Coordinates of N, CA and C in Angstrom, one line a residue:
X785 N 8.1 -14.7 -12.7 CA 6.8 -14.1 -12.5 C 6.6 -12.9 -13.4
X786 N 5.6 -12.6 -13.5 CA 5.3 -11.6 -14.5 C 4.2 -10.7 -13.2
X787 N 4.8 -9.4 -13.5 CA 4.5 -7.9 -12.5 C 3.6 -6.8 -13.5
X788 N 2.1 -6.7 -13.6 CA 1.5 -5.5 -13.9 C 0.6 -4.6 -12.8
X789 N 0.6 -3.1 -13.1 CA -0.5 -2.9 -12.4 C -1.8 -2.8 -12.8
X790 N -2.4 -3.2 -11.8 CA -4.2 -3.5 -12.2 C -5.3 -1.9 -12.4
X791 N -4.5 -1.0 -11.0 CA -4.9 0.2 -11.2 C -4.9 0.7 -10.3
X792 N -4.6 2.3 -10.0 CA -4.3 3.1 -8.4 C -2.7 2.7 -8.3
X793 N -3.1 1.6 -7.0 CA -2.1 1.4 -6.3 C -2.4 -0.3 -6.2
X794 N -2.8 -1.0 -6.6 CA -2.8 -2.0 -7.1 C -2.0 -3.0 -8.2
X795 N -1.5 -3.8 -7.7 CA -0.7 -4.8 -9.0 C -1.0 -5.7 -9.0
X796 N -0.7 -6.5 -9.6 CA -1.0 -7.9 -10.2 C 0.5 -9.1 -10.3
X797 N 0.5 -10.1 -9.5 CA 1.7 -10.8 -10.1 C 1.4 -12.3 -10.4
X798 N 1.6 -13.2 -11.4 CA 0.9 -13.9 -12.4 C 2.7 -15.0 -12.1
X799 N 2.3 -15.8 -11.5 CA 3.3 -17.0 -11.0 C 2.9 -18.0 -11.3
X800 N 4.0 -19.1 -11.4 CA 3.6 -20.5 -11.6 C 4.5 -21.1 -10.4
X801 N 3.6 -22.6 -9.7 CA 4.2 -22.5 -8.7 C 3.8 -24.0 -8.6
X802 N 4.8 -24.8 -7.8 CA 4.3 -26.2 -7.6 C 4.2 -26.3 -6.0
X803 N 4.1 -25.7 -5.7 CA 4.5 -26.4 -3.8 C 3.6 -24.7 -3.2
X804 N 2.7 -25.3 -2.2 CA 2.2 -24.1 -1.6 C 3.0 -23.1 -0.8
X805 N 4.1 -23.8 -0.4 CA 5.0 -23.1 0.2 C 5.8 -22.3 -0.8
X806 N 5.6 -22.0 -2.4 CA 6.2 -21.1 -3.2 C 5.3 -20.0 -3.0
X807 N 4.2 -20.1 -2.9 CA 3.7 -18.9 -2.9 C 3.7 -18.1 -1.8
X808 N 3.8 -18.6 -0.8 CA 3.9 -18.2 0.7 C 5.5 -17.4 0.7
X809 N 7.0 -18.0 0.1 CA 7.6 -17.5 -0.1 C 7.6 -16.2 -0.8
X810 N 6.9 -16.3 -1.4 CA 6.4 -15.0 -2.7 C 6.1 -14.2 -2.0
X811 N 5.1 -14.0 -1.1 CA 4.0 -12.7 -0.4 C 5.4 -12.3 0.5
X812 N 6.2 -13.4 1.2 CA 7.3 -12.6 2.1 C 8.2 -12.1 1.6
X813 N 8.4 -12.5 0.1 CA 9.2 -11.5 -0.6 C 8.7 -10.2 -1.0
X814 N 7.2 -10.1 -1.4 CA 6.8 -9.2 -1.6 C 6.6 -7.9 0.0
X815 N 6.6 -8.7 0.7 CA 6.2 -7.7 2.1 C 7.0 -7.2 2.6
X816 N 8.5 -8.2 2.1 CA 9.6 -7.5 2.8 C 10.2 -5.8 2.3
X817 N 9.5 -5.6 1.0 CA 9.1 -4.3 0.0 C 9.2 -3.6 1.0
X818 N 8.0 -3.7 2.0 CA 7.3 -2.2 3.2 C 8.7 -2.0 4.0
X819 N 9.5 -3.0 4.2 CA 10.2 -3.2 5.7 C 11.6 -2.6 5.0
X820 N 11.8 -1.8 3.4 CA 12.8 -1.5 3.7 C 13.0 0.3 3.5
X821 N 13.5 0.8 3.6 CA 13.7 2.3 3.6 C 13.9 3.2 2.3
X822 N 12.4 3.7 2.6 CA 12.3 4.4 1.3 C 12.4 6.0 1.6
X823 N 13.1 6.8 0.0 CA 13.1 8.0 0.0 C 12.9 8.9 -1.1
X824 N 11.7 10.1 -0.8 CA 11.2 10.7 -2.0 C 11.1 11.6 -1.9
X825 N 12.5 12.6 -2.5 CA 12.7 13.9 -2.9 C 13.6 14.2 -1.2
X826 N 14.4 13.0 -0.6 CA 14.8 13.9 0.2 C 13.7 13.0 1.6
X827 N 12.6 12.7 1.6 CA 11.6 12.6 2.3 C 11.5 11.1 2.6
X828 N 11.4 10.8 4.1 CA 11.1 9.5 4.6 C 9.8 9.1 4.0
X829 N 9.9 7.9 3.5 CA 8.3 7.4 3.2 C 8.0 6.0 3.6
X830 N 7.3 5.6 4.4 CA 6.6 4.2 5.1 C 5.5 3.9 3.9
X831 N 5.9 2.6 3.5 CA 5.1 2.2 2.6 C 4.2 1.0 3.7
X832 N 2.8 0.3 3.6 CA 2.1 -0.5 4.1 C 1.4 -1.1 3.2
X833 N 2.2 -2.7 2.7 CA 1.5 -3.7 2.0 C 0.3 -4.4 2.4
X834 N -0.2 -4.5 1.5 CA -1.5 -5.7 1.9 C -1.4 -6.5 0.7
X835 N -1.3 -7.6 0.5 CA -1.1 -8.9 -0.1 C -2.2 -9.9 0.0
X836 N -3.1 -10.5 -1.1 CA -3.9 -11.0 -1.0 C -3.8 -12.2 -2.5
X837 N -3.7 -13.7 -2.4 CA -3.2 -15.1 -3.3 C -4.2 -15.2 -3.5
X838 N -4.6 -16.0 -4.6 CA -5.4 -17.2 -5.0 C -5.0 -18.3 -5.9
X839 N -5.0 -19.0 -6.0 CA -4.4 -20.1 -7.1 C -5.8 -20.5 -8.1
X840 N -5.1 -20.4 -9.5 CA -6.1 -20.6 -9.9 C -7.0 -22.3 -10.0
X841 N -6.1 -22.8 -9.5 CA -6.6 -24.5 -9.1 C -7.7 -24.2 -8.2
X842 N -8.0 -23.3 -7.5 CA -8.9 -22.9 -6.4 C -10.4 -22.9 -6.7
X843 N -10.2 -22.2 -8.1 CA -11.5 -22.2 -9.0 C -11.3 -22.4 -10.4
X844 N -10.7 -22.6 -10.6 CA -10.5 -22.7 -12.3 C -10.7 -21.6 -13.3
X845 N -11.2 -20.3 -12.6 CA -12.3 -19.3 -12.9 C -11.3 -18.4 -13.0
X846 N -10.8 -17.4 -13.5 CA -9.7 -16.2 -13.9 C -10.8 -15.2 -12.9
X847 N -11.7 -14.8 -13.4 CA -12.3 -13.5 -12.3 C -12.6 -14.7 -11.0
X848 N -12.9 -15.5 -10.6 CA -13.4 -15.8 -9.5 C -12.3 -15.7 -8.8
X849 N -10.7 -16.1 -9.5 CA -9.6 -16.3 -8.5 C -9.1 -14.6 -8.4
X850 N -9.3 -13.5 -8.9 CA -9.1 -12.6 -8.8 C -10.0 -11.8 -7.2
X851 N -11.2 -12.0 -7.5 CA -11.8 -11.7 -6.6 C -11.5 -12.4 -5.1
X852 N -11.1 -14.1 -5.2 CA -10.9 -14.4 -4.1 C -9.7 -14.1 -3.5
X853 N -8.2 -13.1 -4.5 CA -7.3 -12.8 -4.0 C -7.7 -11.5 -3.3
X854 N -8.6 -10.2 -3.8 CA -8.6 -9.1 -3.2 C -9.7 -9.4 -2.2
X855 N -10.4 -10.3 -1.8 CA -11.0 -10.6 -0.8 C -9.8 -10.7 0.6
X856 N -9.1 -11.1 -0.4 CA -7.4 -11.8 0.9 C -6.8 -11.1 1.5
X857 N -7.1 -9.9 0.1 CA -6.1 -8.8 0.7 C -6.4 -7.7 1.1
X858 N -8.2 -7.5 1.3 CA -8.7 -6.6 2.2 C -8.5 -7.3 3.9
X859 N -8.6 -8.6 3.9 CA -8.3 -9.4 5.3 C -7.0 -9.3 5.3
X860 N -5.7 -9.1 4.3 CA -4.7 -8.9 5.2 C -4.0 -6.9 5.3
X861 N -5.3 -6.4 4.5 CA -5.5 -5.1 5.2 C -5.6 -4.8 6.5
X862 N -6.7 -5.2 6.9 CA -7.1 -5.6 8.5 C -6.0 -6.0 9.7
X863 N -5.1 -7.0 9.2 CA -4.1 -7.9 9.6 C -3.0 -6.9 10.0
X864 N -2.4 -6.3 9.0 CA -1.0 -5.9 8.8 C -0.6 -4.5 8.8
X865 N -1.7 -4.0 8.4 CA -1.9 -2.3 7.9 C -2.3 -1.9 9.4
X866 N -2.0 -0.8 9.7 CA -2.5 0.0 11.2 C -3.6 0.6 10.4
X867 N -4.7 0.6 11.2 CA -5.8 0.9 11.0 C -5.9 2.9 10.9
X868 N -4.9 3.4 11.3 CA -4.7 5.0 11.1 C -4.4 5.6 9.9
X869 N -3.5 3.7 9.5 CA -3.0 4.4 7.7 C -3.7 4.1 6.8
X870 N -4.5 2.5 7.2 CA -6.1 2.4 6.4 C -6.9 3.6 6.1
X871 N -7.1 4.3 7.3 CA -8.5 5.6 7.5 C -7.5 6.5 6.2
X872 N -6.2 7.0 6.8 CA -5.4 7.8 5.8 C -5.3 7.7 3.9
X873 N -5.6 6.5 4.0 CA -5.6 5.6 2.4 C -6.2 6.0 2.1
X874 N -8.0 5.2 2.7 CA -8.8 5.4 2.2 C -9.6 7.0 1.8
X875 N -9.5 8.0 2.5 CA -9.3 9.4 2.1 C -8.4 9.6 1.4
X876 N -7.2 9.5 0.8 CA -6.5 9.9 0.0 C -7.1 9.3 -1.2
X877 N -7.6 8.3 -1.2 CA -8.5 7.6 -2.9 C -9.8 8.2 -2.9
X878 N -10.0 8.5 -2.0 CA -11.8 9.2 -2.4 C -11.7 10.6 -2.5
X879 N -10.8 11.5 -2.7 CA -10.8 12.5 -3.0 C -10.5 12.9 -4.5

């Protein structure tokens, strides 16, 4: 897989995959990221993923399948993220 970021706090990861179940394997490797123990400068830090797929068989379309991944991954915003560290996020980006 090939890893960039798109921008902020956003990334991008660009896989090839034959079986739906690889990609599903993917996002739980990627989520397992939050669940492990991070530290900065000394300082506990809780990280909270939101993870959002599209394949591009879905649409054929490079922006369409992009958009229908961060559509995914505002819904697994919702899902997975506590909604105290959503409100917290979202103030820390609009300032």
């Amino acid at each position: 897989a090939s890893v960039g970021r798109e921008s902020g706090s956003e990334f991008v990861v660009l896989s090839q995959f034959e079986e739906p179940e690889d990609v599903e394997n993917l996002v739980r490797r990627i989520r397992a990221i939050s669940d492990q123990a991070h530290m900065v400068e000394g300082m506990p830090v809780t990280t909270f993923l939101a993870v959002g797929s599209a394949a591009y068989s879905e649409s054929e379309n490079l922006d369409e399948q992009m958009r229908q991944a961060k559509l995914r991954r505002i819904t697994d915003d919702v899902e997975h993220v506590p909604a105290q560290h959503l409100r917290e996020s979202y103030c820390m980006l609009s300032i």
